[in-house]
Amino acid sequence: SRGMDKEMQLESLRRRMEVIERFIQARQAMGGDPDFAVTTCQGLLDDPANFNDQEVGVRRGDVYSLLVENHYAAGMVDQCGMLLQRMRGEGIPLAHYVDRNIVADVLGDVLGGGLGGNELSGHFQNDGEVDDDIEEDFAE
């Protein structure tokens, strides 16, 4: 019935607004309360229902990007690397969300830091170059 459709649309809209509001709170908190911001982002990512709506206002990549930027600014390169790997594992195109220089810096630091056992090590060739599938993320 139309009443049910309208209720479902309203619930979907409420959900989208809640996700957007939480994301904005996290973004605003990054400067003053990064722990709250990271916890909020993690909470958003932990609930797949936050991203089920096709008309979603915040995408998983947006949340990951905020986390990567925060960790990068704090010099937490290993955490950035793990987040980038998670993004790739979920099929999220890095180039759409994360600055190319951050990706290059993080991947270069992870490689240069001798972290051969790191999850990202499979994306490097023996000559120290980033493998083609990561470069494809940034192809125009």
PDB file of N, CA and C in Angstrom, residues 24-114:
ATOM      1  N   ILE A  24      29.467  13.784   9.450  1.00  0.00           N
ATOM      2  CA  ILE A  24      29.822  15.195   9.660  1.00  0.00           C
ATOM      3  C   ILE A  24      30.401  15.390  11.054  1.00  0.00           C
ATOM      4  N   GLN A  25      29.801  14.757  12.065  1.00  0.00           N
ATOM      5  CA  GLN A  25      30.333  14.849  13.426  1.00  0.00           C
ATOM      6  C   GLN A  25      31.758  14.306  13.482  1.00  0.00           C
ATOM      7  N   ALA A  26      31.994  13.190  12.808  1.00  0.00           N
ATOM      8  CA  ALA A  26      33.333  12.597  12.794  1.00  0.00           C
ATOM      9  C   ALA A  26      34.326  13.538  12.119  1.00  0.00           C
ATOM     10  N   ARG A  27      33.936  14.100  10.984  1.00  0.00           N
ATOM     11  CA  ARG A  27      34.828  15.016  10.260  1.00  0.00           C
ATOM     12  C   ARG A  27      35.160  16.230  11.122  1.00  0.00           C
ATOM     13  N   GLN A  28      34.149  16.784  11.785  1.00  0.00           N
ATOM     14  CA  GLN A  28      34.372  17.958  12.626  1.00  0.00           C
ATOM     15  C   GLN A  28      35.227  17.626  13.841  1.00  0.00           C
ATOM     16  N   ALA A  29      35.126  16.411  14.338  1.00  0.00           N
ATOM     17  CA  ALA A  29      35.863  16.020  15.544  1.00  0.00           C
ATOM     18  C   ALA A  29      37.323  15.680  15.265  1.00  0.00           C
ATOM     19  N   MET A  30      37.694  15.464  13.999  1.00  0.00           N
ATOM     20  CA  MET A  30      39.064  15.049  13.682  1.00  0.00           C
ATOM     21  C   MET A  30      40.109  15.987  14.278  1.00  0.00           C
ATOM     22  N   GLY A  31      39.848  17.282  14.259  1.00  0.00           N
ATOM     23  CA  GLY A  31      40.826  18.228  14.782  1.00  0.00           C
ATOM     24  C   GLY A  31      40.933  18.219  16.296  1.00  0.00           C
ATOM     25  N   GLY A  32      39.801  18.104  16.993  1.00  0.00           N
ATOM     26  CA  GLY A  32      39.816  18.229  18.438  1.00  0.00           C
ATOM     27  C   GLY A  32      39.718  16.928  19.202  1.00  0.00           C
ATOM     28  N   ASP A  33      38.991  15.967  18.679  1.00  0.00           N
ATOM     29  CA  ASP A  33      38.773  14.702  19.379  1.00  0.00           C
ATOM     30  C   ASP A  33      38.878  13.547  18.384  1.00  0.00           C
ATOM     31  N   PRO A  34      40.106  13.266  17.929  1.00  0.00           N
ATOM     32  CA  PRO A  34      40.263  12.237  16.895  1.00  0.00           C
ATOM     33  C   PRO A  34      39.817  10.847  17.349  1.00  0.00           C
ATOM     34  N   ASP A  35      39.912  10.556  18.649  1.00  0.00           N
ATOM     35  CA  ASP A  35      39.463   9.238  19.116  1.00  0.00           C
ATOM     36  C   ASP A  35      37.967   9.057  18.875  1.00  0.00           C
ATOM     37  N   PHE A  36      37.189  10.103  19.189  1.00  0.00           N
ATOM     38  CA  PHE A  36      35.745  10.063  18.938  1.00  0.00           C
ATOM     39  C   PHE A  36      35.490   9.900  17.442  1.00  0.00           C
ATOM     40  N   ALA A  37      36.238  10.641  16.639  1.00  0.00           N
ATOM     41  CA  ALA A  37      36.049  10.598  15.189  1.00  0.00           C
ATOM     42  C   ALA A  37      36.335   9.202  14.641  1.00  0.00           C
ATOM     43  N   VAL A  38      37.434   8.607  15.084  1.00  0.00           N
ATOM     44  CA  VAL A  38      37.804   7.271  14.606  1.00  0.00           C
ATOM     45  C   VAL A  38      36.758   6.248  15.043  1.00  0.00           C
ATOM     46  N   THR A  39      36.315   6.345  16.297  1.00  0.00           N
ATOM     47  CA  THR A  39      35.286   5.432  16.803  1.00  0.00           C
ATOM     48  C   THR A  39      33.991   5.580  16.010  1.00  0.00           C
ATOM     49  N   THR A  40      33.620   6.812  15.704  1.00  0.00           N
ATOM     50  CA  THR A  40      32.406   7.067  14.926  1.00  0.00           C
ATOM     51  C   THR A  40      32.533   6.468  13.525  1.00  0.00           C
ATOM     52  N   CYS A  41      33.668   6.687  12.883  1.00  0.00           N
ATOM     53  CA  CYS A  41      33.893   6.130  11.541  1.00  0.00           C
ATOM     54  C   CYS A  41      33.846   4.604  11.582  1.00  0.00           C
ATOM     55  N   GLN A  42      34.503   4.025  12.588  1.00  0.00           N
ATOM     56  CA  GLN A  42      34.523   2.570  12.699  1.00  0.00           C
ATOM     57  C   GLN A  42      33.103   2.039  12.884  1.00  0.00           C
ATOM     58  N   GLY A  43      32.301   2.751  13.688  1.00  0.00           N
ATOM     59  CA  GLY A  43      30.908   2.356  13.882  1.00  0.00           C
ATOM     60  C   GLY A  43      30.117   2.397  12.584  1.00  0.00           C
ATOM     61  N   LEU A  44      30.368   3.415  11.776  1.00  0.00           N
ATOM     62  CA  LEU A  44      29.695   3.508  10.477  1.00  0.00           C
ATOM     63  C   LEU A  44      30.089   2.335   9.585  1.00  0.00           C
ATOM     64  N   LEU A  45      31.383   2.024   9.543  1.00  0.00           N
ATOM     65  CA  LEU A  45      31.867   0.949   8.681  1.00  0.00           C
ATOM     66  C   LEU A  45      31.407  -0.426   9.162  1.00  0.00           C
ATOM     67  N   ASP A  46      31.253  -0.577  10.485  1.00  0.00           N
ATOM     68  CA  ASP A  46      30.891  -1.881  11.047  1.00  0.00           C
ATOM     69  C   ASP A  46      29.456  -2.292  10.748  1.00  0.00           C
ATOM     70  N   ASP A  47      28.604  -1.344  10.389  1.00  0.00           N
ATOM     71  CA  ASP A  47      27.200  -1.662  10.111  1.00  0.00           C
ATOM     72  C   ASP A  47      26.932  -1.524   8.614  1.00  0.00           C
ATOM     73  N   PRO A  48      26.944  -2.651   7.888  1.00  0.00           N
ATOM     74  CA  PRO A  48      26.741  -2.598   6.437  1.00  0.00           C
ATOM     75  C   PRO A  48      25.418  -1.946   6.037  1.00  0.00           C
ATOM     76  N   ALA A  49      24.437  -1.966   6.923  1.00  0.00           N
ATOM     77  CA  ALA A  49      23.139  -1.359   6.608  1.00  0.00           C
ATOM     78  C   ALA A  49      23.270   0.141   6.357  1.00  0.00           C
ATOM     79  N   ASN A  50      24.344   0.756   6.864  1.00  0.00           N
ATOM     80  CA  ASN A  50      24.553   2.189   6.651  1.00  0.00           C
ATOM     81  C   ASN A  50      24.787   2.520   5.182  1.00  0.00           C
ATOM     82  N   PHE A  51      25.149   1.521   4.397  1.00  0.00           N
ATOM     83  CA  PHE A  51      25.532   1.774   3.007  1.00  0.00           C
ATOM     84  C   PHE A  51      24.684   0.973   2.022  1.00  0.00           C
ATOM     85  N   ASN A  52      23.572   0.414   2.487  1.00  0.00           N
ATOM     86  CA  ASN A  52      22.698  -0.387   1.614  1.00  0.00           C
ATOM     87  C   ASN A  52      21.869   0.461   0.669  1.00  0.00           C
ATOM     88  N   ASP A  53      21.510   1.638   1.106  1.00  0.00           N
ATOM     89  CA  ASP A  53      20.618   2.508   0.340  1.00  0.00           C
ATOM     90  C   ASP A  53      21.334   3.015  -0.912  1.00  0.00           C
ATOM     91  N   GLN A  54      20.705   2.869  -2.061  1.00  0.00           N
ATOM     92  CA  GLN A  54      21.339   3.325  -3.303  1.00  0.00           C
ATOM     93  C   GLN A  54      21.481   4.837  -3.354  1.00  0.00           C
ATOM     94  N   GLU A  55      20.653   5.536  -2.605  1.00  0.00           N
ATOM     95  CA  GLU A  55      20.718   6.995  -2.593  1.00  0.00           C
ATOM     96  C   GLU A  55      21.483   7.496  -1.371  1.00  0.00           C
ATOM     97  N   VAL A  56      22.413   6.684  -0.908  1.00  0.00           N
ATOM     98  CA  VAL A  56      23.149   7.033   0.308  1.00  0.00           C
ATOM     99  C   VAL A  56      23.925   8.333   0.121  1.00  0.00           C
ATOM    100  N   GLY A  57      23.996   9.116   1.166  1.00  0.00           N
ATOM    101  CA  GLY A  57      24.709  10.390   1.093  1.00  0.00           C
ATOM    102  C   GLY A  57      26.175  10.255   1.432  1.00  0.00           C
ATOM    103  N   VAL A  58      26.539   9.185   2.133  1.00  0.00           N
ATOM    104  CA  VAL A  58      27.924   8.928   2.514  1.00  0.00           C
ATOM    105  C   VAL A  58      28.252   7.513   2.052  1.00  0.00           C
ATOM    106  N   ARG A  59      29.375   7.379   1.372  1.00  0.00           N
ATOM    107  CA  ARG A  59      29.794   6.060   0.888  1.00  0.00           C
ATOM    108  C   ARG A  59      30.895   5.511   1.788  1.00  0.00           C
ATOM    109  N   ARG A  60      31.098   4.205   1.730  1.00  0.00           N
ATOM    110  CA  ARG A  60      32.156   3.568   2.534  1.00  0.00           C
ATOM    111  C   ARG A  60      33.502   4.233   2.240  1.00  0.00           C
ATOM    112  N   GLY A  61      33.744   4.554   0.980  1.00  0.00           N
ATOM    113  CA  GLY A  61      35.005   5.191   0.605  1.00  0.00           C
ATOM    114  C   GLY A  61      35.200   6.537   1.277  1.00  0.00           C
ATOM    115  N   ASP A  62      34.107   7.276   1.485  1.00  0.00           N
ATOM    116  CA  ASP A  62      34.198   8.564   2.184  1.00  0.00           C
ATOM    117  C   ASP A  62      34.685   8.365   3.616  1.00  0.00           C
ATOM    118  N   VAL A  63      34.144   7.347   4.271  1.00  0.00           N
ATOM    119  CA  VAL A  63      34.512   7.080   5.663  1.00  0.00           C
ATOM    120  C   VAL A  63      35.961   6.602   5.736  1.00  0.00           C
ATOM    121  N   TYR A  64      36.329   5.671   4.855  1.00  0.00           N
ATOM    122  CA  TYR A  64      37.717   5.211   4.821  1.00  0.00           C
ATOM    123  C   TYR A  64      38.669   6.375   4.554  1.00  0.00           C
ATOM    124  N   SER A  65      38.307   7.235   3.626  1.00  0.00           N
ATOM    125  CA  SER A  65      39.152   8.378   3.285  1.00  0.00           C
ATOM    126  C   SER A  65      39.408   9.256   4.501  1.00  0.00           C
ATOM    127  N   LEU A  66      38.367   9.512   5.280  1.00  0.00           N
ATOM    128  CA  LEU A  66      38.511  10.321   6.486  1.00  0.00           C
ATOM    129  C   LEU A  66      39.473   9.653   7.469  1.00  0.00           C
ATOM    130  N   LEU A  67      39.351   8.341   7.619  1.00  0.00           N
ATOM    131  CA  LEU A  67      40.258   7.611   8.509  1.00  0.00           C
ATOM    132  C   LEU A  67      41.698   7.659   7.996  1.00  0.00           C
ATOM    133  N   VAL A  68      41.873   7.443   6.693  1.00  0.00           N
ATOM    134  CA  VAL A  68      43.223   7.472   6.113  1.00  0.00           C
ATOM    135  C   VAL A  68      43.853   8.846   6.322  1.00  0.00           C
ATOM    136  N   GLU A  69      43.099   9.908   6.034  1.00  0.00           N
ATOM    137  CA  GLU A  69      43.630  11.269   6.206  1.00  0.00           C
ATOM    138  C   GLU A  69      44.025  11.529   7.654  1.00  0.00           C
ATOM    139  N   ASN A  70      43.189  11.084   8.596  1.00  0.00           N
ATOM    140  CA  ASN A  70      43.479  11.269  10.015  1.00  0.00           C
ATOM    141  C   ASN A  70      44.750  10.527  10.414  1.00  0.00           C
ATOM    142  N   HIS A  71      44.829   9.257  10.048  1.00  0.00           N
ATOM    143  CA  HIS A  71      45.999   8.461  10.408  1.00  0.00           C
ATOM    144  C   HIS A  71      47.259   8.988   9.728  1.00  0.00           C
ATOM    145  N   TYR A  72      47.117   9.435   8.487  1.00  0.00           N
ATOM    146  CA  TYR A  72      48.267   9.979   7.755  1.00  0.00           C
ATOM    147  C   TYR A  72      48.788  11.240   8.444  1.00  0.00           C
ATOM    148  N   ALA A  73      47.869  12.132   8.827  1.00  0.00           N
ATOM    149  CA  ALA A  73      48.263  13.373   9.502  1.00  0.00           C
ATOM    150  C   ALA A  73      48.948  13.079  10.833  1.00  0.00           C
ATOM    151  N   ALA A  74      48.572  11.967  11.467  1.00  0.00           N
ATOM    152  CA  ALA A  74      49.161  11.586  12.750  1.00  0.00           C
ATOM    153  C   ALA A  74      50.430  10.754  12.567  1.00  0.00           C
ATOM    154  N   GLY A  75      50.833  10.513  11.312  1.00  0.00           N
ATOM    155  CA  GLY A  75      52.045   9.742  11.045  1.00  0.00           C
ATOM    156  C   GLY A  75      51.875   8.244  11.250  1.00  0.00           C
ATOM    157  N   MET A  76      50.657   7.771  11.240  1.00  0.00           N
ATOM    158  CA  MET A  76      50.367   6.353  11.475  1.00  0.00           C
ATOM    159  C   MET A  76      50.315   5.617  10.133  1.00  0.00           C
ATOM    160  N   VAL A  77      51.482   5.448   9.544  1.00  0.00           N
ATOM    161  CA  VAL A  77      51.594   4.913   8.187  1.00  0.00           C
ATOM    162  C   VAL A  77      51.100   3.469   8.095  1.00  0.00           C
ATOM    163  N   ASP A  78      51.432   2.654   9.093  1.00  0.00           N
ATOM    164  CA  ASP A  78      50.998   1.255   9.042  1.00  0.00           C
ATOM    165  C   ASP A  78      49.475   1.147   9.019  1.00  0.00           C
ATOM    166  N   GLN A  79      48.816   1.972   9.857  1.00  0.00           N
ATOM    167  CA  GLN A  79      47.356   1.954   9.883  1.00  0.00           C
ATOM    168  C   GLN A  79      46.787   2.419   8.543  1.00  0.00           C
ATOM    169  N   CYS A  80      47.421   3.430   7.947  1.00  0.00           N
ATOM    170  CA  CYS A  80      46.990   3.885   6.614  1.00  0.00           C
ATOM    171  C   CYS A  80      47.091   2.743   5.614  1.00  0.00           C
ATOM    172  N   GLY A  81      48.194   2.033   5.661  1.00  0.00           N
ATOM    173  CA  GLY A  81      48.391   0.915   4.747  1.00  0.00           C
ATOM    174  C   GLY A  81      47.322  -0.152   4.903  1.00  0.00           C
ATOM    175  N   MET A  82      46.982  -0.452   6.147  1.00  0.00           N
ATOM    176  CA  MET A  82      45.945  -1.459   6.383  1.00  0.00           C
ATOM    177  C   MET A  82      44.582  -0.973   5.886  1.00  0.00           C
ATOM    178  N   LEU A  83      44.297   0.315   6.087  1.00  0.00           N
ATOM    179  CA  LEU A  83      43.028   0.865   5.600  1.00  0.00           C
ATOM    180  C   LEU A  83      42.969   0.843   4.072  1.00  0.00           C
ATOM    181  N   LEU A  84      44.081   1.201   3.424  1.00  0.00           N
ATOM    182  CA  LEU A  84      44.118   1.165   1.957  1.00  0.00           C
ATOM    183  C   LEU A  84      43.899  -0.258   1.459  1.00  0.00           C
ATOM    184  N   GLN A  85      44.497  -1.222   2.151  1.00  0.00           N
ATOM    185  CA  GLN A  85      44.319  -2.622   1.770  1.00  0.00           C
ATOM    186  C   GLN A  85      42.856  -3.044   1.937  1.00  0.00           C
ATOM    187  N   ARG A  86      42.228  -2.623   3.031  1.00  0.00           N
ATOM    188  CA  ARG A  86      40.812  -2.949   3.238  1.00  0.00           C
ATOM    189  C   ARG A  86      39.956  -2.338   2.135  1.00  0.00           C
ATOM    190  N   MET A  87      40.262  -1.096   1.766  1.00  0.00           N
ATOM    191  CA  MET A  87      39.509  -0.442   0.694  1.00  0.00           C
ATOM    192  C   MET A  87      39.607  -1.259  -0.587  1.00  0.00           C
ATOM    193  N   ARG A  88      40.823  -1.643  -0.931  1.00  0.00           N
ATOM    194  CA  ARG A  88      41.023  -2.422  -2.158  1.00  0.00           C
ATOM    195  C   ARG A  88      40.299  -3.756  -2.070  1.00  0.00           C
ATOM    196  N   GLY A  89      40.359  -4.382  -0.893  1.00  0.00           N
ATOM    197  CA  GLY A  89      39.696  -5.666  -0.691  1.00  0.00           C
ATOM    198  C   GLY A  89      38.182  -5.580  -0.850  1.00  0.00           C
ATOM    199  N   GLU A  90      37.630  -4.413  -0.560  1.00  0.00           N
ATOM    200  CA  GLU A  90      36.190  -4.202  -0.704  1.00  0.00           C
ATOM    201  C   GLU A  90      35.835  -3.633  -2.079  1.00  0.00           C
ATOM    202  N   GLY A  91      36.834  -3.522  -2.953  1.00  0.00           N
ATOM    203  CA  GLY A  91      36.576  -3.029  -4.303  1.00  0.00           C
ATOM    204  C   GLY A  91      36.350  -1.531  -4.379  1.00  0.00           C
ATOM    205  N   ILE A  92      36.838  -0.799  -3.387  1.00  0.00           N
ATOM    206  CA  ILE A  92      36.680   0.658  -3.369  1.00  0.00           C
ATOM    207  C   ILE A  92      37.868   1.267  -4.109  1.00  0.00           C
ATOM    208  N   PRO A  93      37.634   2.011  -5.187  1.00  0.00           N
ATOM    209  CA  PRO A  93      38.744   2.586  -5.963  1.00  0.00           C
ATOM    210  C   PRO A  93      39.469   3.682  -5.172  1.00  0.00           C
ATOM    211  N   LEU A  94      40.731   3.444  -4.880  1.00  0.00           N
ATOM    212  CA  LEU A  94      41.515   4.385  -4.075  1.00  0.00           C
ATOM    213  C   LEU A  94      41.526   5.783  -4.672  1.00  0.00           C
ATOM    214  N   ALA A  95      41.663   5.874  -5.992  1.00  0.00           N
ATOM    215  CA  ALA A  95      41.810   7.177  -6.646  1.00  0.00           C
ATOM    216  C   ALA A  95      40.585   8.067  -6.464  1.00  0.00           C
ATOM    217  N   HIS A  96      39.433   7.475  -6.211  1.00  0.00           N
ATOM    218  CA  HIS A  96      38.215   8.273  -6.037  1.00  0.00           C
ATOM    219  C   HIS A  96      38.146   8.920  -4.670  1.00  0.00           C
ATOM    220  N   TYR A  97      38.901   8.394  -3.713  1.00  0.00           N
ATOM    221  CA  TYR A  97      38.735   8.830  -2.332  1.00  0.00           C
ATOM    222  C   TYR A  97      40.000   9.336  -1.649  1.00  0.00           C
ATOM    223  N   VAL A  98      41.152   8.812  -2.030  1.00  0.00           N
ATOM    224  CA  VAL A  98      42.384   9.131  -1.310  1.00  0.00           C
ATOM    225  C   VAL A  98      43.351   9.843  -2.248  1.00  0.00           C
ATOM    226  N   ASP A  99      43.942  10.915  -1.746  1.00  0.00           N
ATOM    227  CA  ASP A  99      44.917  11.677  -2.521  1.00  0.00           C
ATOM    228  C   ASP A  99      46.045  10.761  -3.000  1.00  0.00           C
ATOM    229  N   ARG A 100      46.361  10.888  -4.263  1.00  0.00           N
ATOM    230  CA  ARG A 100      47.397  10.055  -4.888  1.00  0.00           C
ATOM    231  C   ARG A 100      48.726  10.143  -4.139  1.00  0.00           C
ATOM    232  N   ASN A 101      49.082  11.343  -3.670  1.00  0.00           N
ATOM    233  CA  ASN A 101      50.351  11.520  -2.957  1.00  0.00           C
ATOM    234  C   ASN A 101      50.364  10.769  -1.631  1.00  0.00           C
ATOM    235  N   ILE A 102      49.213  10.728  -0.960  1.00  0.00           N
ATOM    236  CA  ILE A 102      49.133   9.975   0.296  1.00  0.00           C
ATOM    237  C   ILE A 102      49.335   8.494   0.011  1.00  0.00           C
ATOM    238  N   VAL A 103      48.660   7.984  -1.013  1.00  0.00           N
ATOM    239  CA  VAL A 103      48.799   6.563  -1.355  1.00  0.00           C
ATOM    240  C   VAL A 103      50.252   6.244  -1.690  1.00  0.00           C
ATOM    241  N   ALA A 104      50.875   7.070  -2.529  1.00  0.00           N
ATOM    242  CA  ALA A 104      52.266   6.824  -2.918  1.00  0.00           C
ATOM    243  C   ALA A 104      53.186   6.886  -1.703  1.00  0.00           C
ATOM    244  N   ASP A 105      52.967   7.865  -0.839  1.00  0.00           N
ATOM    245  CA  ASP A 105      53.796   8.024   0.349  1.00  0.00           C
ATOM    246  C   ASP A 105      53.628   6.840   1.292  1.00  0.00           C
ATOM    247  N   VAL A 106      52.387   6.446   1.537  1.00  0.00           N
ATOM    248  CA  VAL A 106      52.121   5.332   2.452  1.00  0.00           C
ATOM    249  C   VAL A 106      52.707   4.045   1.896  1.00  0.00           C
ATOM    250  N   LEU A 107      52.442   3.759   0.637  1.00  0.00           N
ATOM    251  CA  LEU A 107      52.952   2.519   0.061  1.00  0.00           C
ATOM    252  C   LEU A 107      54.468   2.537  -0.015  1.00  0.00           C
ATOM    253  N   GLY A 108      55.051   3.698  -0.305  1.00  0.00           N
ATOM    254  CA  GLY A 108      56.507   3.813  -0.326  1.00  0.00           C
ATOM    255  C   GLY A 108      57.107   3.618   1.050  1.00  0.00           C
ATOM    256  N   ASP A 109      56.483   4.208   2.089  1.00  0.00           N
ATOM    257  CA  ASP A 109      56.977   4.055   3.456  1.00  0.00           C
ATOM    258  C   ASP A 109      56.851   2.620   3.929  1.00  0.00           C
ATOM    259  N   VAL A 110      55.747   1.990   3.599  1.00  0.00           N
ATOM    260  CA  VAL A 110      55.552   0.609   4.025  1.00  0.00           C
ATOM    261  C   VAL A 110      56.612  -0.272   3.387  1.00  0.00           C
ATOM    262  N   LEU A 111      56.882  -0.043   2.102  1.00  0.00           N
ATOM    263  CA  LEU A 111      57.897  -0.826   1.408  1.00  0.00           C
ATOM    264  C   LEU A 111      59.278  -0.511   1.957  1.00  0.00           C
ATOM    265  N   GLY A 112      59.577   0.774   2.085  1.00  0.00           N
ATOM    266  CA  GLY A 112      60.895   1.189   2.541  1.00  0.00           C
ATOM    267  C   GLY A 112      61.164   0.834   3.986  1.00  0.00           C
ATOM    268  N   GLY A 113      60.107   0.660   4.774  1.00  0.00           N
ATOM    269  CA  GLY A 113      60.265   0.359   6.188  1.00  0.00           C
ATOM    270  C   GLY A 113      60.593  -1.090   6.460  1.00  0.00           C
ATOM    271  N   GLY A 114      60.763  -1.871   5.417  1.00  0.00           N
ATOM    272  CA  GLY A 114      61.144  -3.262   5.608  1.00  0.00           C
ATOM    273  C   GLY A 114      60.018  -4.114   6.177  1.00  0.00           C
TER     274      GLY A 114
END
